[in-house]
PDB file of C-alpha atoms in Angstrom:
ATOM      1  CA  MET K 663       0.485   0.193   0.201  1.00 49.00           C
ATOM      2  CA  THR K 664       2.880   2.344   1.020  1.00 65.00           C
ATOM      3  CA  ARG K 665       4.230   1.488  -3.037  1.00 70.00           C
ATOM      4  CA  VAL K 666       0.752   2.746  -4.439  1.00 63.00           C
ATOM      5  CA  VAL K 667       0.790   5.730  -2.160  1.00 60.00           C
ATOM      6  CA  ASP K 668       3.957   7.251  -3.440  1.00 66.00           C
ATOM      7  CA  VAL K 669       3.193   6.747  -7.186  1.00 70.00           C
ATOM      8  CA  VAL K 670       0.018   8.474  -6.433  1.00 65.00           C
ATOM      9  CA  ARG K 671       1.677  11.404  -3.635  1.00 66.00           C
ATOM     10  CA  ALA K 672       4.290  12.213  -6.834  1.00 68.00           C
ATOM     11  CA  THR K 673       1.900  12.417  -9.277  1.00 70.00           C
ATOM     12  CA  ILE K 674      -0.354  15.090  -8.019  1.00 68.00           C
ATOM     13  CA  ALA K 675       2.356  16.839  -5.615  1.00 66.00           C
ATOM     14  CA  PRO K 676       2.863  18.887  -8.388  1.00 69.00           C
ATOM     15  CA  LEU K 677      -0.754  19.753  -8.901  1.00 67.00           C
ATOM     16  CA  THR K 678      -1.460  21.179  -6.359  1.00 68.00           C
ATOM     17  CA  ARG K 679       1.796  23.624  -6.366  1.00 68.00           C
ATOM     18  CA  THR K 680      -0.209  25.074  -9.972  1.00 70.00           C
ATOM     19  CA  ARG K 681      -1.985  28.624  -9.928  1.00 70.00           C
ATOM     20  CA  LEU K 682      -5.388  26.647 -11.577  1.00 69.00           C
ATOM     21  CA  PHE K 683      -5.353  24.127  -8.412  1.00 69.00           C
ATOM     22  CA  ARG K 684      -4.513  26.906  -5.598  1.00 66.00           C
ATOM     23  CA  ARG K 685      -6.815  28.970  -6.792  1.00 70.00           C
ATOM     24  CA  VAL K 686      -9.667  26.841  -8.506  1.00 67.00           C
ATOM     25  CA  LEU K 687      -9.147  23.301  -8.420  1.00 72.00           C
ATOM     26  CA  GLY K 688      -8.242  23.241  -4.360  1.00 68.00           C
ATOM     27  CA  PRO K 689     -10.766  25.078  -2.929  1.00 68.00           C
ATOM     28  CA  ALA K 690     -13.733  24.336  -5.304  1.00 74.00           C
ATOM     29  CA  LEU K 691     -13.002  20.793  -5.498  1.00 74.00           C
ATOM     30  CA  LEU K 692     -11.863  19.052  -2.337  1.00 72.00           C
ATOM     31  CA  PRO K 693     -14.158  20.405   0.939  1.00 72.00           C
ATOM     32  CA  PRO K 694     -16.838  18.900  -0.513  1.00 76.00           C
ATOM     33  CA  LEU K 695     -14.956  15.804  -1.303  1.00 73.00           C
ATOM     34  CA  GLU K 696     -13.487  15.332   1.516  1.00 72.00           C
ATOM     35  CA  ARG K 697     -17.337  16.151   3.301  1.00 73.00           C
ATOM     36  CA  PHE K 698     -19.044  13.133   1.137  1.00 78.00           C
ATOM     37  CA  VAL K 699     -16.024  10.923   1.465  1.00 71.00           C
ATOM     38  CA  THR K 700     -16.285  11.689   5.952  1.00 67.00           C
ATOM     39  CA  TRP K 701     -20.514  11.109   5.639  1.00 76.00           C
ATOM     40  CA  VAL K 702     -19.891   8.018   3.438  1.00 80.00           C
ATOM     41  CA  SER K 703     -17.683   6.681   5.702  1.00 71.00           C
ATOM     42  CA  ARG K 704     -19.498   7.786   8.671  1.00 71.00           C
ATOM     43  CA  GLY K 705     -16.324   8.952   9.761  1.00 67.00           C
ATOM     44  CA  ARG K 706     -12.873   6.511   9.225  1.00 67.00           C
ATOM     45  CA  VAL K 707     -11.808   7.682   5.990  1.00 64.00           C
ATOM     46  CA  GLN K 708     -10.783  11.422   5.498  1.00 67.00           C
ATOM     47  CA  VAL K 709      -9.234  12.004   1.459  1.00 64.00           C
ATOM     48  CA  SER K 710      -6.463  14.158   2.486  1.00 67.00           C
ATOM     49  CA  ALA K 711      -4.803  11.555   4.503  1.00 62.00           C
ATOM     50  CA  LEU K 712      -4.088   8.720   2.160  1.00 63.00           C
ATOM     51  CA  LEU K 713      -1.643  11.721   0.860  1.00 67.00           C
ATOM     52  CA  VAL K 714      -0.069  13.061   3.573  1.00 73.00           C
ATOM     53  CA  PRO K 715      -0.955  13.263   7.237  1.00 83.00           C
ATOM     54  CA  SER K 716      -4.131  14.576   8.800  1.00 86.00           C
ATOM     55  CA  LEU K 717      -6.688  15.491  10.906  1.00 91.00           C
ATOM     56  CA  VAL K 718      -9.736  16.932  11.834  1.00 91.00           C
ATOM     57  CA  LEU K 719      -9.510  19.715  14.107  1.00 96.00           C
ATOM     58  CA  HIS K 720     -12.772  20.600  16.148  1.00 97.00           C
ATOM     59  CA  THR K 721     -13.028  24.315  16.913  1.00 98.00           C
ATOM     60  CA  VAL K 722     -15.676  26.045  18.553  1.00 97.00           C
ATOM     61  CA  GLY K 723     -16.046  29.432  16.385  1.00 96.00           C
ATOM     62  CA  ALA K 724     -15.185  32.535  17.733  1.00 95.00           C
ATOM     63  CA  ARG K 725     -18.437  34.602  16.142  1.00 94.00           C
ATOM     64  CA  SER K 726     -21.164  32.004  16.685  1.00 95.00           C
ATOM     65  CA  GLY K 727     -19.871  29.548  20.024  1.00 95.00           C
ATOM     66  CA  GLU K 728     -21.300  26.753  17.585  1.00 97.00           C
ATOM     67  CA  PRO K 729     -19.223  23.536  17.110  1.00 97.00           C
ATOM     68  CA  ARG K 730     -16.464  23.111  14.084  1.00 96.00           C
ATOM     69  CA  ASP K 731     -14.890  20.567  12.218  1.00 93.00           C
ATOM     70  CA  ALA K 732     -12.589  21.605   9.943  1.00 92.00           C
ATOM     71  CA  PRO K 733     -10.396  18.573   8.146  1.00 88.00           C
ATOM     72  CA  LEU K 734      -6.105  19.114   7.710  1.00 91.00           C
ATOM     73  CA  MET K 735      -2.776  18.513   6.958  1.00 90.00           C
ATOM     74  CA  TYR K 736      -0.140  18.337   9.532  1.00 95.00           C
ATOM     75  CA  THR K 737       2.883  17.285  10.295  1.00 94.00           C
ATOM     76  CA  PRO K 738       4.539  15.948  12.946  1.00 93.00           C
ATOM     77  CA  ASP K 739       6.368  18.153  15.131  1.00 91.00           C
ATOM     78  CA  GLY K 740       9.057  15.301  16.412  1.00 86.00           C
ATOM     79  CA  LYS K 741       8.115  15.898  20.007  1.00 88.00           C
ATOM     80  CA  GLY K 742       4.401  14.383  20.535  1.00 89.00           C
ATOM     81  CA  ARG K 743       2.611  17.523  18.935  1.00 94.00           C
ATOM     82  CA  ALA K 744       1.274  18.847  15.516  1.00 96.00           C
ATOM     83  CA  ILE K 745       2.027  21.895  13.176  1.00 97.00           C
ATOM     84  CA  VAL K 746      -1.017  22.990  11.289  1.00 97.00           C
ATOM     85  CA  ALA K 747      -0.481  25.752   8.521  1.00 97.00           C
ATOM     86  CA  GLY K 748      -4.248  27.956   7.519  1.00 96.00           C
ATOM     87  CA  THR K 749      -3.069  28.051   4.034  1.00 92.00           C
ATOM     88  CA  ASN K 750      -6.645  28.854   2.625  1.00 89.00           C
ATOM     89  CA  PHE K 751      -5.225  27.091  -0.350  1.00 79.00           C
ATOM     90  CA  ALA K 752      -3.649  30.780  -0.984  1.00 82.00           C
ATOM     91  CA  GLY K 753      -6.303  31.978  -0.296  1.00 87.00           C
ATOM     92  CA  ALA K 754      -6.428  36.115   0.901  1.00 91.00           C
ATOM     93  CA  ARG K 755      -8.339  35.724   3.773  1.00 93.00           C
ATOM     94  CA  HIS K 756      -7.140  33.182   6.616  1.00 96.00           C
ATOM     95  CA  PRO K 757      -9.655  30.603   7.108  1.00 95.00           C
ATOM     96  CA  ALA K 758     -12.272  30.555   9.876  1.00 96.00           C
ATOM     97  CA  TRP K 759     -10.840  27.613  11.882  1.00 97.00           C
ATOM     98  CA  THR K 760      -7.333  29.601  12.275  1.00 98.00           C
ATOM     99  CA  SER K 761      -9.389  32.763  13.929  1.00 97.00           C
ATOM    100  CA  ASN K 762     -11.245  29.804  15.873  1.00 98.00           C
ATOM    101  CA  LEU K 763      -8.032  28.880  17.869  1.00 98.00           C
ATOM    102  CA  ILE K 764      -7.482  31.978  18.232  1.00 98.00           C
ATOM    103  CA  ALA K 765     -10.149  32.498  19.830  1.00 97.00           C
ATOM    104  CA  HIS K 766     -10.738  29.184  21.675  1.00 97.00           C
ATOM    105  CA  PRO K 767      -7.411  27.618  21.775  1.00 98.00           C
ATOM    106  CA  ASP K 768      -8.273  24.534  23.995  1.00 97.00           C
ATOM    107  CA  ALA K 769      -9.598  21.861  20.841  1.00 98.00           C
ATOM    108  CA  ALA K 770      -9.568  19.101  20.267  1.00 97.00           C
ATOM    109  CA  ILE K 771      -8.241  16.741  17.273  1.00 96.00           C
ATOM    110  CA  THR K 772      -8.921  13.315  15.810  1.00 91.00           C
ATOM    111  CA  VAL K 773      -5.746  11.679  13.766  1.00 89.00           C
ATOM    112  CA  ARG K 774      -6.790   7.882  13.222  1.00 82.00           C
ATOM    113  CA  GLY K 775      -9.759   7.769  14.715  1.00 81.00           C
ATOM    114  CA  ARG K 776      -8.476   8.945  17.711  1.00 89.00           C
ATOM    115  CA  ARG K 777      -9.538  12.380  19.464  1.00 93.00           C
ATOM    116  CA  MET K 778      -7.763  13.415  22.136  1.00 95.00           C
ATOM    117  CA  ALA K 779      -7.775  17.103  23.521  1.00 97.00           C
ATOM    118  CA  VAL K 780      -5.448  20.029  22.838  1.00 97.00           C
ATOM    119  CA  ARG K 781      -3.905  23.377  23.176  1.00 97.00           C
ATOM    120  CA  ALA K 782      -3.339  25.798  20.154  1.00 98.00           C
ATOM    121  CA  SER K 783      -1.009  28.051  20.311  1.00 98.00           C
ATOM    122  CA  LEU K 784       0.619  30.401  16.994  1.00 98.00           C
ATOM    123  CA  VAL K 785       4.660  29.838  16.727  1.00 98.00           C
ATOM    124  CA  PRO K 786       6.535  32.372  17.318  1.00 98.00           C
ATOM    125  CA  ASP K 787       7.853  34.403  14.125  1.00 97.00           C
ATOM    126  CA  ASP K 788      11.611  33.631  15.085  1.00 98.00           C
ATOM    127  CA  GLU K 789      10.493  30.522  14.868  1.00 97.00           C
ATOM    128  CA  ARG K 790       8.869  30.205  11.052  1.00 97.00           C
ATOM    129  CA  ASP K 791      11.517  29.821   9.098  1.00 97.00           C
ATOM    130  CA  ALA K 792      12.176  26.213  11.355  1.00 96.00           C
ATOM    131  CA  VAL K 793       8.799  25.252  11.281  1.00 96.00           C
ATOM    132  CA  TRP K 794       8.186  25.760   7.295  1.00 97.00           C
ATOM    133  CA  ALA K 795      11.283  24.032   6.004  1.00 96.00           C
ATOM    134  CA  ARG K 796       9.307  20.532   9.170  1.00 95.00           C
ATOM    135  CA  ILE K 797       6.346  21.266   6.636  1.00 94.00           C
ATOM    136  CA  GLU K 798       8.164  20.930   4.005  1.00 91.00           C
ATOM    137  CA  LEU K 799       9.713  18.002   4.046  1.00 88.00           C
ATOM    138  CA  GLN K 800       6.599  16.590   4.116  1.00 85.00           C
ATOM    139  CA  TRP K 801       5.417  18.374   1.769  1.00 83.00           C
ATOM    140  CA  PRO K 802       7.564  20.054  -0.843  1.00 82.00           C
ATOM    141  CA  GLY K 803       7.173  23.846  -2.302  1.00 83.00           C
ATOM    142  CA  TYR K 804       4.026  23.538   0.919  1.00 87.00           C
ATOM    143  CA  ARG K 805       5.731  28.177   1.834  1.00 92.00           C
ATOM    144  CA  ASN K 806       4.301  28.720  -1.417  1.00 88.00           C
ATOM    145  CA  TYR K 807       0.554  28.642  -0.533  1.00 86.00           C
ATOM    146  CA  GLU K 808       2.178  31.593   1.556  1.00 93.00           C
ATOM    147  CA  ARG K 809       4.050  33.414  -0.929  1.00 90.00           C
ATOM    148  CA  SER K 810       1.168  33.482  -3.212  1.00 88.00           C
ATOM    149  CA  SER K 811      -1.637  34.460  -0.777  1.00 91.00           C
ATOM    150  CA  GLY K 812       0.235  37.810   0.133  1.00 93.00           C
ATOM    151  CA  ARG K 813      -0.163  36.576   3.854  1.00 95.00           C
ATOM    152  CA  GLN K 814       1.444  35.345   6.250  1.00 97.00           C
ATOM    153  CA  VAL K 815       0.093  31.867   7.312  1.00 97.00           C
ATOM    154  CA  ARG K 816      -1.281  31.480  11.031  1.00 98.00           C
ATOM    155  CA  LEU K 817       0.728  28.524  11.756  1.00 98.00           C
ATOM    156  CA  PHE K 818       0.250  26.589  14.747  1.00 98.00           C
ATOM    157  CA  ARG K 819       1.076  24.245  17.628  1.00 98.00           C
ATOM    158  CA  LEU K 820      -0.911  21.699  18.635  1.00 98.00           C
ATOM    159  CA  GLN K 821      -0.214  20.131  21.690  1.00 97.00           C
ATOM    160  CA  PRO K 822      -2.136  17.329  23.330  1.00 96.00           C
ATOM    161  CA  VAL K 823      -2.991  17.232  26.944  1.00 95.00           C
ATOM    162  CA  ARG K 824      -4.719  14.983  29.546  1.00 82.00           C
ATOM    163  CA  ASP K 825      -9.095  15.145  28.793  1.00 61.00           C
ATOM    164  CA  PRO K 826     -10.930  17.144  31.342  1.00 57.00           C
ATOM    165  CA  GLN K 827     -14.095  14.703  30.849  1.00 58.00           C
ATOM    166  CA  ARG K 828     -11.889  11.400  31.038  1.00 48.00           C
TER     167      ARG K 828
END
């Protein structure tokens, strides 16, 4: 299976670096496809997880206070934490989930069917280059989303915390 994933990833990765993908294909196709596959599989399969480490971020809406879920690519930081980048397909606006984490840093993630409580913190400016380098080891060229967006992408570390409800 790893060989198949490697071939698919090598085929798709260059496409994700194109302007067409960032501006049209990604935003138009991936979110509805992700929702459909999640619905059909009852949450057991995540499309993005077929190519890169992926999670579902469970936040509280910054303005609404309502629960929100966002399927995201993540990068393990080597210290038991996950790094997520608010690229929004290189769009000019930050994705809503980043505002949710700023307003409510206590959140949860589901990774491979396991839900855990996390606390989000913005990556400090002096660590951004190192964090981007780590992300690009996993997905080369990903920082181009930041360059193309015209804004500084919000980078978060998600630190697992002990869930007080357990």
